[in-house]
Short mmCIF file of C-alpha atoms in Angstrom, two decimals:
data_model
loop_
_atom_site.label_atom_id
_atom_site.label_comp_id
_atom_site.label_asym_id
_atom_site.label_seq_id
_atom_site.Cartn_x
_atom_site.Cartn_y
_atom_site.Cartn_z
CA CYS L 1 15.34 -3.97 -18.17
CA PRO L 2 12.32 -6.28 -18.53
CA ALA L 3 9.14 -5.42 -20.32
CA GLU L 4 6.05 -4.53 -18.44
CA LEU L 5 5.02 -7.26 -15.79
CA HIS L 6 1.52 -8.24 -14.71
CA SER L 7 0.05 -9.76 -11.83
CA GLN L 8 -3.28 -10.06 -9.81
CA ALA L 9 -4.37 -9.33 -6.45
CA THR L 10 -7.57 -8.59 -4.54
CA GLU L 11 -8.37 -5.25 -3.41
CA GLY L 12 -6.11 -4.41 -0.37
CA ALA L 13 -3.75 -7.30 -0.80
CA THR L 14 -0.50 -7.38 -1.90
CA VAL L 15 1.30 -10.00 -4.43
CA PRO L 16 5.13 -10.71 -4.72
CA VAL L 17 6.38 -10.06 -8.41
CA SER L 18 9.69 -11.35 -9.62
CA TRP L 19 11.81 -10.70 -12.43
CA PRO L 20 14.99 -12.19 -13.83
CA ASP L 21 18.54 -10.58 -12.26
CA ILE L 22 19.02 -7.65 -14.58
CA VAL L 23 22.58 -7.75 -16.04
CA VAL L 24 24.65 -4.57 -16.32
CA LYS L 25 27.81 -4.62 -18.52
CA ASP L 26 30.69 -2.30 -18.63
CA ASN L 27 33.98 -2.05 -20.43
CA ASP L 28 35.87 -1.73 -17.13
CA CYS L 29 33.79 -3.11 -13.97
CA VAL L 30 30.32 -2.27 -12.34
CA SER L 31 30.58 -1.14 -8.63
CA LEU L 32 26.84 -0.82 -8.06
CA VAL L 33 23.63 -1.71 -8.97
CA ASN L 34 20.68 -0.08 -7.28
CA ALA L 35 16.78 -0.65 -7.86
CA SER L 36 14.08 0.68 -6.08
CA HIS L 37 12.54 -2.56 -5.67
CA ALA L 38 14.04 -6.09 -5.62
CA PRO L 39 12.57 -9.01 -7.33
CA GLY L 40 9.93 -10.76 -5.16
CA SER L 41 8.96 -7.50 -3.81
CA LEU L 42 5.32 -7.03 -2.63
CA PHE L 43 3.15 -4.59 -4.77
CA SER L 44 -0.20 -3.33 -4.45
CA VAL L 45 -2.97 -3.26 -6.93
CA GLY L 46 -2.07 -0.69 -9.76
CA ASN L 47 1.12 0.33 -11.44
CA THR L 48 4.40 0.88 -10.05
CA THR L 49 7.41 2.01 -11.64
CA VAL L 50 10.60 0.10 -10.91
CA THR L 51 13.90 2.02 -11.88
CA VAL L 52 17.31 0.53 -11.68
CA ILE L 53 20.53 2.58 -11.75
CA ALA L 54 24.44 1.33 -12.38
CA VAL L 55 27.49 2.65 -11.62
CA ASP L 56 31.01 1.69 -12.84
CA CYS L 57 34.22 1.68 -11.09
CA SER L 58 35.11 5.15 -12.51
CA ASN L 59 31.77 6.42 -10.71
CA ASN L 60 29.99 6.99 -14.27
CA THR L 61 26.48 6.43 -13.82
CA ALA L 62 24.53 4.76 -16.36
CA THR L 63 21.18 6.01 -17.88
CA PRO L 64 18.45 4.49 -15.68
CA CYS L 65 16.26 1.73 -16.93
CA SER L 66 12.80 1.40 -15.71
CA PHE L 67 9.97 -0.73 -16.35
CA THR L 68 6.23 -0.93 -15.04
CA VAL L 69 4.86 -3.61 -12.50
CA ARG L 70 1.18 -3.73 -13.11
CA VAL L 71 -1.15 -5.47 -10.47
CA ASP L 72 -4.67 -5.54 -11.40
CA GLN L 73 -7.51 -6.27 -9.04
CA LEU L 74 -8.84 -9.54 -8.82
CA GLN L 75 -12.30 -10.21 -7.31
CA SER L 76 -12.36 -13.17 -5.15
CA SER L 77 -15.34 -15.56 -5.23
CA THR L 78 -15.80 -14.63 -1.35
CA ALA L 79 -16.09 -11.06 -2.17
CA GLN L 80 -18.69 -11.57 -5.06
CA SER L 81 -20.62 -13.82 -2.88
CA SER L 82 -20.51 -11.38 -0.16
CA ILE L 83 -21.75 -8.49 -2.89
CA LEU L 84 -24.58 -10.78 -3.96
CA SER L 85 -25.73 -11.68 -0.37
CA THR L 86 -25.88 -8.18 0.64
CA THR L 87 -27.92 -7.18 -2.85
CA MET L 88 -30.13 -10.09 -1.92
CA VAL L 89 -30.73 -9.09 1.63
CA GLY L 90 -31.18 -5.68 0.68
CA ALA L 91 -34.12 -6.37 -1.70
CA ALA L 92 -35.61 -8.63 0.92
CA VAL L 93 -35.56 -6.14 3.38
CA ALA L 94 -37.29 -3.56 0.93
CA GLY L 95 -39.75 -6.20 0.04
CA ILE L 96 -40.83 -6.71 3.76
CA ALA L 97 -40.90 -3.03 4.12
CA ALA L 98 -43.15 -2.67 1.11
CA ILE L 99 -45.33 -5.83 2.49
CA LEU L 100 -45.84 -3.96 5.81
CA THR L 101 -46.66 -0.93 4.38
CA VAL L 102 -49.73 -2.64 2.53
CA ILE L 103 -50.57 -4.20 5.63
CA VAL L 104 -50.45 -1.31 7.97
CA GLY L 105 -52.17 0.79 5.33
CA ILE L 106 -55.30 -1.59 5.41
#
C-alpha cells in the first residue's frame, strides 16, 4: 500500500484523490483484489482509511493493507473575503449604533 496521501479542499467540498494501482503477488494466482475506495474517489476534509484485501486462487486471504488519505481544509479567497466583509459590516453597524446612542442621549 502507498504511504499517507495528502490533498486539500475547501470546507464542504470533496476532492478526487488517486494513487497507483496496488500490485498484489502470489505464488499461485490472485483471484480478487478488493479496496474500500478506488483511485480517483472523492474525499471530504478529514482523514479516511483506505483498506485493500487480496484473495488468492486457493481462497487464502492476505493480511489487509491500509493507508490514510488526508484532506486538509483550504480556505478559499472568496471565503476569506466574506469573513472580512462580515466583520467590517458588523463593526460599521456597531459604530452607527454608538453614534445614534450619543445623539439620542443629547
